[in-house]
mmCIF file of C-alpha atoms and ligand atoms in Angstrom:
data_model
loop_
_atom_site.group_PDB
_atom_site.id
_atom_site.type_symbol
_atom_site.label_atom_id
_atom_site.label_comp_id
_atom_site.label_asym_id
_atom_site.label_seq_id
_atom_site.Cartn_x
_atom_site.Cartn_y
_atom_site.Cartn_z
ATOM 1 C CA MET A 1 195.422 -82.698 98.702
ATOM 2 C CA LYS A 2 197.280 -80.586 96.143
ATOM 3 C CA ASN A 3 196.224 -77.304 94.470
ATOM 4 C CA SER A 4 194.095 -77.972 91.711
ATOM 5 C CA LYS A 5 195.881 -75.397 89.610
ATOM 6 C CA CYS A 6 199.182 -76.752 88.247
ATOM 7 C CA ARG A 7 202.381 -74.773 89.155
ATOM 8 C CA ILE A 8 204.579 -75.671 86.077
ATOM 9 C CA ASN A 9 203.599 -72.699 84.309
ATOM 10 C CA ARG A 10 203.762 -70.302 87.111
ATOM 11 C CA PRO A 11 205.583 -69.385 90.295
ATOM 12 C CA TYR A 12 204.761 -70.519 93.792
ATOM 13 C CA VAL A 13 202.732 -67.650 95.120
ATOM 14 C CA ILE A 14 202.908 -66.378 98.905
ATOM 15 C CA LEU A 15 200.419 -63.664 99.827
ATOM 16 C CA SER A 16 201.791 -61.517 102.601
ATOM 17 C CA ALA A 17 199.914 -59.008 104.636
ATOM 18 C CA ALA A 18 199.497 -57.207 107.796
ATOM 19 C CA MET A 19 195.861 -57.112 108.754
ATOM 20 C CA SER A 20 193.597 -55.723 111.378
ATOM 21 C CA LEU A 21 191.636 -57.968 113.790
ATOM 22 C CA ASN A 22 188.595 -57.604 111.672
ATOM 23 C CA GLY A 23 190.227 -58.131 108.339
ATOM 24 C CA TYR A 24 191.358 -54.832 107.024
ATOM 25 C CA ILE A 25 194.689 -53.898 105.404
ATOM 26 C CA SER A 26 194.290 -50.319 105.223
ATOM 27 C CA SER A 27 191.775 -47.920 107.080
ATOM 28 C CA LEU A 28 189.100 -45.609 105.432
ATOM 29 C CA ASP A 29 191.563 -42.945 105.592
ATOM 30 C CA GLY A 30 194.372 -45.003 103.975
ATOM 31 C CA ASP A 31 196.361 -46.074 107.149
ATOM 32 C CA SER A 32 198.293 -49.290 106.508
ATOM 33 C CA GLU A 33 200.808 -48.896 109.225
ATOM 34 C CA LEU A 34 199.951 -52.412 110.920
ATOM 35 C CA SER A 35 203.306 -54.056 111.187
ATOM 36 C CA ASN A 36 205.501 -54.020 114.360
ATOM 37 C CA ASN A 37 209.206 -54.312 114.238
ATOM 38 C CA GLN A 38 209.325 -58.159 114.179
ATOM 39 C CA ASP A 39 206.605 -58.234 111.506
ATOM 40 C CA TRP A 40 208.829 -55.904 109.329
ATOM 41 C CA GLN A 41 211.697 -58.472 110.037
ATOM 42 C CA ARG A 42 209.399 -61.237 108.726
ATOM 43 C CA VAL A 43 208.397 -59.339 105.780
ATOM 44 C CA HIS A 44 212.000 -58.150 104.590
ATOM 45 C CA ASN A 45 213.305 -61.584 104.838
ATOM 46 C CA LEU A 46 210.364 -63.067 102.801
ATOM 47 C CA ARG A 47 211.357 -60.416 100.281
ATOM 48 C CA MET A 48 214.920 -61.450 100.335
ATOM 49 C CA ASN A 49 214.034 -65.088 99.760
ATOM 50 C CA SER A 50 211.502 -64.502 96.887
ATOM 51 C CA ASP A 51 212.508 -63.941 93.192
ATOM 52 C CA ALA A 52 209.893 -61.121 92.857
ATOM 53 C CA ILE A 53 207.339 -59.108 94.601
ATOM 54 C CA MET A 54 204.043 -58.064 93.053
ATOM 55 C CA VAL A 55 201.542 -55.225 93.970
ATOM 56 C CA GLY A 56 198.498 -53.716 92.339
ATOM 57 C CA SER A 57 198.823 -49.965 90.979
ATOM 58 C CA GLU A 58 196.663 -48.659 93.882
ATOM 59 C CA THR A 59 199.332 -49.924 96.441
ATOM 60 C CA ILE A 60 201.902 -47.888 94.607
ATOM 61 C CA LYS A 61 199.740 -44.764 94.289
ATOM 62 C CA LYS A 62 198.619 -44.925 97.992
ATOM 63 C CA ASP A 63 201.843 -46.163 99.823
ATOM 64 C CA ASP A 64 204.516 -45.275 97.350
ATOM 65 C CA SER A 65 206.282 -48.423 98.413
ATOM 66 C CA LYS A 66 210.060 -49.100 97.259
ATOM 67 C CA LEU A 67 209.691 -52.840 97.697
ATOM 68 C CA THR A 68 213.211 -53.391 98.439
ATOM 69 C CA VAL A 69 215.007 -55.301 101.276
ATOM 70 C CA LYS A 70 216.140 -53.116 104.221
ATOM 71 C CA GLU A 71 219.386 -54.120 105.720
ATOM 72 C CA GLU A 72 218.212 -53.072 109.380
ATOM 73 C CA TYR A 73 215.616 -55.827 109.249
ATOM 74 C CA VAL A 74 217.517 -58.767 107.566
ATOM 75 C CA LYS A 75 220.808 -58.341 109.222
ATOM 76 C CA LYS A 76 222.758 -59.454 106.280
ATOM 77 C CA SER A 77 225.818 -57.582 104.810
ATOM 78 C CA VAL A 78 224.962 -58.663 101.288
ATOM 79 C CA LEU A 79 221.371 -58.060 100.464
ATOM 80 C CA ARG A 80 219.500 -59.743 97.539
ATOM 81 C CA HIS A 81 216.706 -57.602 96.166
ATOM 82 C CA PRO A 82 213.747 -59.189 94.391
ATOM 83 C CA ILE A 83 212.278 -58.073 90.998
ATOM 84 C CA ARG A 84 209.501 -55.717 91.693
ATOM 85 C CA ILE A 85 206.222 -55.882 89.723
ATOM 86 C CA VAL A 86 203.201 -53.722 89.363
ATOM 87 C CA VAL A 87 200.072 -54.571 87.514
ATOM 88 C CA SER A 88 198.082 -51.643 85.869
ATOM 89 C CA SER A 89 195.858 -52.152 82.859
ATOM 90 C CA ARG A 90 196.751 -48.798 81.515
ATOM 91 C CA GLY A 91 200.274 -48.412 82.938
ATOM 92 C CA ASP A 92 198.961 -45.958 85.370
ATOM 93 C CA ILE A 93 201.902 -45.482 87.608
ATOM 94 C CA PRO A 94 203.364 -42.047 88.605
ATOM 95 C CA VAL A 95 206.702 -41.469 86.994
ATOM 96 C CA ASN A 96 208.120 -40.303 90.282
ATOM 97 C CA SER A 97 206.900 -43.480 92.013
ATOM 98 C CA ARG A 98 209.583 -44.700 94.242
ATOM 99 C CA ILE A 99 209.408 -48.247 92.769
ATOM 100 C CA ILE A 100 210.850 -46.320 89.594
ATOM 101 C CA THR A 101 213.061 -43.835 91.062
ATOM 102 C CA PHE A 102 214.636 -45.773 94.059
ATOM 103 C CA ARG A 103 217.425 -47.980 93.244
ATOM 104 C CA PRO A 104 216.783 -48.172 89.519
ATOM 105 C CA GLU A 105 219.357 -50.848 88.961
ATOM 106 C CA ILE A 106 216.697 -53.279 90.520
ATOM 107 C CA LYS A 107 214.497 -54.610 87.770
ATOM 108 C CA THR A 108 210.930 -53.205 87.871
ATOM 109 C CA ILE A 109 208.419 -55.025 85.688
ATOM 110 C CA ILE A 110 204.962 -53.362 84.702
ATOM 111 C CA GLY A 111 202.473 -55.841 83.772
ATOM 112 C CA THR A 112 199.771 -54.097 81.668
ATOM 113 C CA THR A 113 197.394 -54.493 78.675
ATOM 114 C CA SER A 114 196.894 -53.193 75.177
ATOM 115 C CA LEU A 115 194.801 -50.324 76.714
ATOM 116 C CA CYS A 116 198.185 -48.819 77.711
ATOM 117 C CA LEU A 117 199.080 -46.176 75.334
ATOM 118 C CA LYS A 118 202.219 -46.601 73.249
ATOM 119 C CA GLN A 119 203.605 -43.275 74.554
ATOM 120 C CA LYS A 120 203.058 -44.577 78.219
ATOM 121 C CA GLN A 121 204.839 -47.839 77.346
ATOM 122 C CA GLN A 122 207.757 -45.797 75.952
ATOM 123 C CA GLU A 123 207.929 -43.433 78.960
ATOM 124 C CA LEU A 124 207.954 -46.405 81.395
ATOM 125 C CA GLU A 125 210.860 -48.182 79.310
ATOM 126 C CA ASN A 126 212.776 -44.996 78.999
ATOM 127 C CA LEU A 127 212.681 -44.980 82.712
ATOM 128 C CA GLY A 128 214.176 -48.355 82.872
ATOM 129 C CA CYS A 129 211.004 -50.477 83.470
ATOM 130 C CA VAL A 130 210.217 -53.551 81.512
ATOM 131 C CA VAL A 131 206.776 -53.413 80.038
ATOM 132 C CA ILE A 132 204.756 -56.871 79.506
ATOM 133 C CA LEU A 133 201.576 -56.622 77.824
ATOM 134 C CA CYS A 134 199.033 -59.131 78.985
ATOM 135 C CA GLY A 135 195.722 -59.323 77.115
ATOM 136 C CA ASP A 136 193.256 -56.609 76.063
ATOM 137 C CA GLY A 137 192.014 -55.460 79.406
ATOM 138 C CA PRO A 138 190.093 -54.426 81.186
ATOM 139 C CA LEU A 139 192.379 -56.021 83.872
ATOM 140 C CA VAL A 140 195.895 -57.503 83.242
ATOM 141 C CA ASP A 141 195.568 -61.149 82.251
ATOM 142 C CA LEU A 142 197.450 -62.619 85.427
ATOM 143 C CA GLU A 143 197.611 -66.089 84.102
ATOM 144 C CA MET A 144 199.576 -64.782 80.929
ATOM 145 C CA LEU A 145 201.627 -62.598 83.291
ATOM 146 C CA LEU A 146 202.650 -65.288 85.730
ATOM 147 C CA LYS A 147 203.482 -67.538 82.814
ATOM 148 C CA VAL A 148 205.800 -65.188 81.290
ATOM 149 C CA LEU A 149 207.403 -64.438 84.895
ATOM 150 C CA LYS A 150 208.274 -68.042 85.190
ATOM 151 C CA LYS A 151 209.335 -68.734 81.688
ATOM 152 C CA ASP A 152 211.106 -65.537 80.755
ATOM 153 C CA PHE A 153 212.295 -64.174 83.943
ATOM 154 C CA LYS A 154 212.851 -67.463 85.903
ATOM 155 C CA ILE A 155 210.600 -66.324 88.961
ATOM 156 C CA ASN A 156 209.905 -69.426 90.982
ATOM 157 C CA VAL A 157 208.716 -67.758 94.210
ATOM 158 C CA LEU A 158 206.515 -64.726 93.947
ATOM 159 C CA MET A 159 205.745 -62.650 97.081
ATOM 160 C CA LEU A 160 202.307 -61.044 96.603
ATOM 161 C CA GLU A 161 202.086 -57.953 98.754
ATOM 162 C CA GLY A 162 198.442 -56.817 97.875
ATOM 163 C CA GLY A 163 196.377 -54.820 97.850
ATOM 164 C CA GLY A 164 192.936 -56.325 98.456
ATOM 165 C CA THR A 165 191.650 -56.023 94.841
ATOM 166 C CA LEU A 166 194.762 -57.961 93.443
ATOM 167 C CA ASN A 167 194.432 -60.392 96.231
ATOM 168 C CA VAL A 168 190.976 -61.235 95.179
ATOM 169 C CA GLN A 169 191.875 -61.690 91.496
ATOM 170 C CA MET A 170 194.826 -63.992 92.412
ATOM 171 C CA LEU A 171 192.502 -66.149 94.727
ATOM 172 C CA LYS A 172 189.729 -66.376 92.103
ATOM 173 C CA LEU A 173 192.221 -67.762 89.814
ATOM 174 C CA GLN A 174 193.402 -70.146 92.597
ATOM 175 C CA PHE A 175 196.993 -68.709 92.194
ATOM 176 C CA ILE A 176 197.736 -68.123 95.821
ATOM 177 C CA ASP A 177 199.537 -71.194 97.338
ATOM 178 C CA GLU A 178 200.414 -69.738 100.849
ATOM 179 C CA ILE A 179 199.293 -66.847 102.881
ATOM 180 C CA GLN A 180 201.650 -65.243 105.568
ATOM 181 C CA LEU A 181 199.526 -63.076 107.652
ATOM 182 C CA ALA A 182 200.292 -60.903 110.493
ATOM 183 C CA ILE A 183 197.228 -59.912 112.765
ATOM 184 C CA ALA A 184 197.572 -56.625 114.630
ATOM 185 C CA PRO A 185 195.548 -55.993 117.767
ATOM 186 C CA VAL A 186 193.381 -53.078 116.309
ATOM 187 C CA ILE A 187 190.147 -52.786 114.302
ATOM 188 C CA CYS A 188 188.721 -50.009 112.007
ATOM 189 C CA GLY A 189 185.158 -49.658 110.784
ATOM 190 C CA SER A 190 185.947 -49.818 107.115
ATOM 191 C CA GLY A 191 188.662 -49.686 104.423
ATOM 192 C CA THR A 192 190.353 -52.100 102.161
ATOM 193 C CA ASN A 193 189.854 -55.770 103.090
ATOM 194 C CA LEU A 194 192.433 -58.517 102.528
ATOM 195 C CA PHE A 195 190.248 -59.858 99.902
ATOM 196 C CA ASN A 196 188.537 -56.702 98.818
ATOM 197 C CA ASP A 197 185.174 -57.784 97.310
ATOM 198 C CA LYS A 198 182.086 -57.890 99.286
ATOM 199 C CA TYR A 199 180.453 -60.385 96.802
ATOM 200 C CA LEU A 200 183.305 -62.907 97.106
ATOM 201 C CA PHE A 201 181.917 -66.038 98.467
ATOM 202 C CA ARG A 202 178.454 -65.226 99.756
ATOM 203 C CA ASN A 203 178.332 -68.222 102.107
ATOM 204 C CA PHE A 204 181.130 -69.599 104.038
ATOM 205 C CA LYS A 205 180.728 -73.112 102.515
ATOM 206 C CA ASP A 206 181.729 -71.631 99.270
ATOM 207 C CA SER A 207 185.070 -70.565 100.627
ATOM 208 C CA PRO A 208 188.389 -72.647 99.635
ATOM 209 C CA LEU A 209 189.933 -74.474 102.410
ATOM 210 C CA PHE A 210 192.471 -72.609 104.377
ATOM 211 C CA CYS A 211 194.820 -74.775 106.496
ATOM 212 C CA PHE A 212 196.761 -73.103 109.421
ATOM 213 C CA LYS A 213 200.050 -74.468 109.315
ATOM 214 C CA GLU A 214 201.671 -72.396 111.907
ATOM 215 C CA VAL A 215 200.276 -69.879 114.370
ATOM 216 C CA ASN A 216 202.916 -67.866 116.612
ATOM 217 C CA SER A 217 202.941 -64.562 118.642
ATOM 218 C CA LEU A 218 205.006 -61.827 116.981
ATOM 219 C CA GLY A 219 205.506 -59.337 119.520
ATOM 220 C CA ASP A 220 201.956 -57.887 120.004
ATOM 221 C CA MET A 221 200.819 -59.400 116.886
ATOM 222 C CA ILE A 222 199.801 -62.963 115.897
ATOM 223 C CA PHE A 223 201.524 -64.670 112.758
ATOM 224 C CA THR A 224 199.921 -67.425 110.904
ATOM 225 C CA ARG A 225 201.124 -69.289 107.801
ATOM 226 C CA ILE A 226 198.214 -70.718 106.011
ATOM 227 C CA VAL A 227 198.161 -73.195 103.099
ATOM 228 C CA LEU A 228 195.258 -73.192 100.648
ATOM 229 C CA GLN A 229 193.503 -75.972 99.131
ATOM 230 C CA TYR A 230 191.041 -74.928 96.518
ATOM 231 C CA SER A 231 188.453 -77.688 97.555
ATOM 232 C CA PRO A 232 185.147 -77.184 99.448
ATOM 233 C CA ARG A 233 185.720 -76.717 103.065
ATOM 234 C CA ILE A 234 183.173 -79.543 103.939
ATOM 235 C CA TYR A 235 185.703 -82.242 102.606
ATOM 236 C CA SER A 236 188.002 -81.355 105.523
ATOM 237 C CA ASN A 237 185.709 -83.290 107.674
ATOM 238 C CA VAL A 238 185.450 -86.545 105.630
HETATM 239 N N1 LIG B 1 198.579 -54.099 105.226
HETATM 240 C C1 LIG B 1 199.183 -54.604 104.146
HETATM 241 O O1 LIG B 1 199.855 -55.511 104.262
HETATM 242 C C2 LIG B 1 199.054 -53.887 102.741
HETATM 243 C C3 LIG B 1 199.713 -54.409 101.724
HETATM 244 C C4 LIG B 1 199.495 -53.901 100.225
HETATM 245 C C5 LIG B 1 198.627 -52.924 100.369
HETATM 246 N N2 LIG B 1 197.764 -52.359 101.367
HETATM 247 C C6 LIG B 1 196.751 -51.346 101.065
HETATM 248 O O2 LIG B 1 195.916 -51.870 100.164
HETATM 249 C C7 LIG B 1 195.381 -50.585 99.481
HETATM 250 C C8 LIG B 1 195.316 -50.803 97.988
HETATM 251 O O3 LIG B 1 194.516 -51.954 97.768
HETATM 252 P P1 LIG B 1 193.432 -51.800 96.518
HETATM 253 O O4 LIG B 1 192.651 -53.079 96.741
HETATM 254 O O5 LIG B 1 192.833 -50.396 96.626
HETATM 255 O O6 LIG B 1 194.334 -51.709 95.258
HETATM 256 P P2 LIG B 1 195.543 -52.763 94.663
HETATM 257 O O7 LIG B 1 195.118 -54.347 94.841
HETATM 258 O O8 LIG B 1 196.745 -52.530 95.267
HETATM 259 O O9 LIG B 1 195.507 -52.402 93.137
HETATM 260 C C9 LIG B 1 194.359 -52.644 92.308
HETATM 261 C C10 LIG B 1 194.551 -52.044 90.985
HETATM 262 O O10 LIG B 1 195.401 -52.901 90.163
HETATM 263 C C11 LIG B 1 195.110 -52.778 88.841
HETATM 264 N N3 LIG B 1 194.914 -54.146 88.161
HETATM 265 C C12 LIG B 1 195.176 -54.312 86.935
HETATM 266 N N4 LIG B 1 194.876 -55.639 86.528
HETATM 267 C C13 LIG B 1 194.463 -56.288 87.726
HETATM 268 C C14 LIG B 1 194.004 -57.636 87.892
HETATM 269 N N5 LIG B 1 193.982 -58.432 87.137
HETATM 270 N N6 LIG B 1 193.532 -57.756 89.128
HETATM 271 C C15 LIG B 1 193.512 -56.681 90.019
HETATM 272 N N7 LIG B 1 194.039 -55.558 90.086
HETATM 273 C C16 LIG B 1 194.472 -55.154 88.837
HETATM 274 C C17 LIG B 1 193.676 -51.937 88.712
HETATM 275 O O11 LIG B 1 194.114 -50.540 88.373
HETATM 276 P P3 LIG B 1 194.529 -50.099 87.009
HETATM 277 O O12 LIG B 1 193.303 -49.108 86.784
HETATM 278 O O13 LIG B 1 195.728 -49.458 87.359
HETATM 279 O O14 LIG B 1 194.571 -51.196 86.165
HETATM 280 C C18 LIG B 1 193.297 -52.115 90.131
HETATM 281 O O15 LIG B 1 192.388 -51.077 90.466
HETATM 282 C C19 LIG B 1 196.134 -49.460 99.905
HETATM 283 O O16 LIG B 1 195.556 -48.502 100.758
HETATM 284 C C20 LIG B 1 197.445 -50.072 100.775
HETATM 285 O O17 LIG B 1 197.877 -49.303 101.689
HETATM 286 C C21 LIG B 1 197.928 -53.013 102.606
#
């Protein structure tokens, strides 16, 4: 069974995350350090094999991620860095974020809306970012953004690196094709869930069908590659 949403107009989307045993990608105090060395190798190889990486604005504000490929993890002399993409309805990204200041020759795209002030757009462009307006808000129109990324920037494989709020919106739109998940042997009481919306699918029968295609140990973590089929789970037993 194929995903119900056609992929001609958008990239193939791989959600990648490191998660606690009970589903959190960051703790209440904002700790998101869940990956071990082998998982970082996986993440950086996936980054190198993707055309772009996309995150939500909160991930940039909290982690100040560079979203580049680190040589020590991929063991290649020539590195290929993907395009970096942040979504923020008002372009609310600190100008000293490393996604902007670190290796400015790597393209950074800000997906935003008409709620983003002209002055802010100009400021981001002056810093070398490409600003794409997608809808009138309150959230970035992800369908429009993905269409532009595919058509104008030739992005065929998009790595989605969270956080939980952006993951939910992408899942609801049926835009996630695959999940690469590393599970760490730790728990926390609360924080940011992989899909951060407590009202999402109030019953398990409403959940999309997730198919485990691969399960391996990754040092002290478990790695699984999951493919999504946006049909009710019940059909898997037919
Ligand atoms: N362990 C891991 O693998 C991993 C990976 C990534 C992140 N994290 C953690 O996740 C946490 C951040 O996650 P989060 O859920 O708070 O935030 P997030 O998903 O990173 O960002 C959400 C924000 O993106 C903006 N946005 C604009 N359009 C959107 C749309 N259509 N859909 C969704 N968001 C849209 C909104 O802010 P605006 O007001 O700017 O529009 C929204 O509040 C951090 O603590 C980080 O450490 C963990």
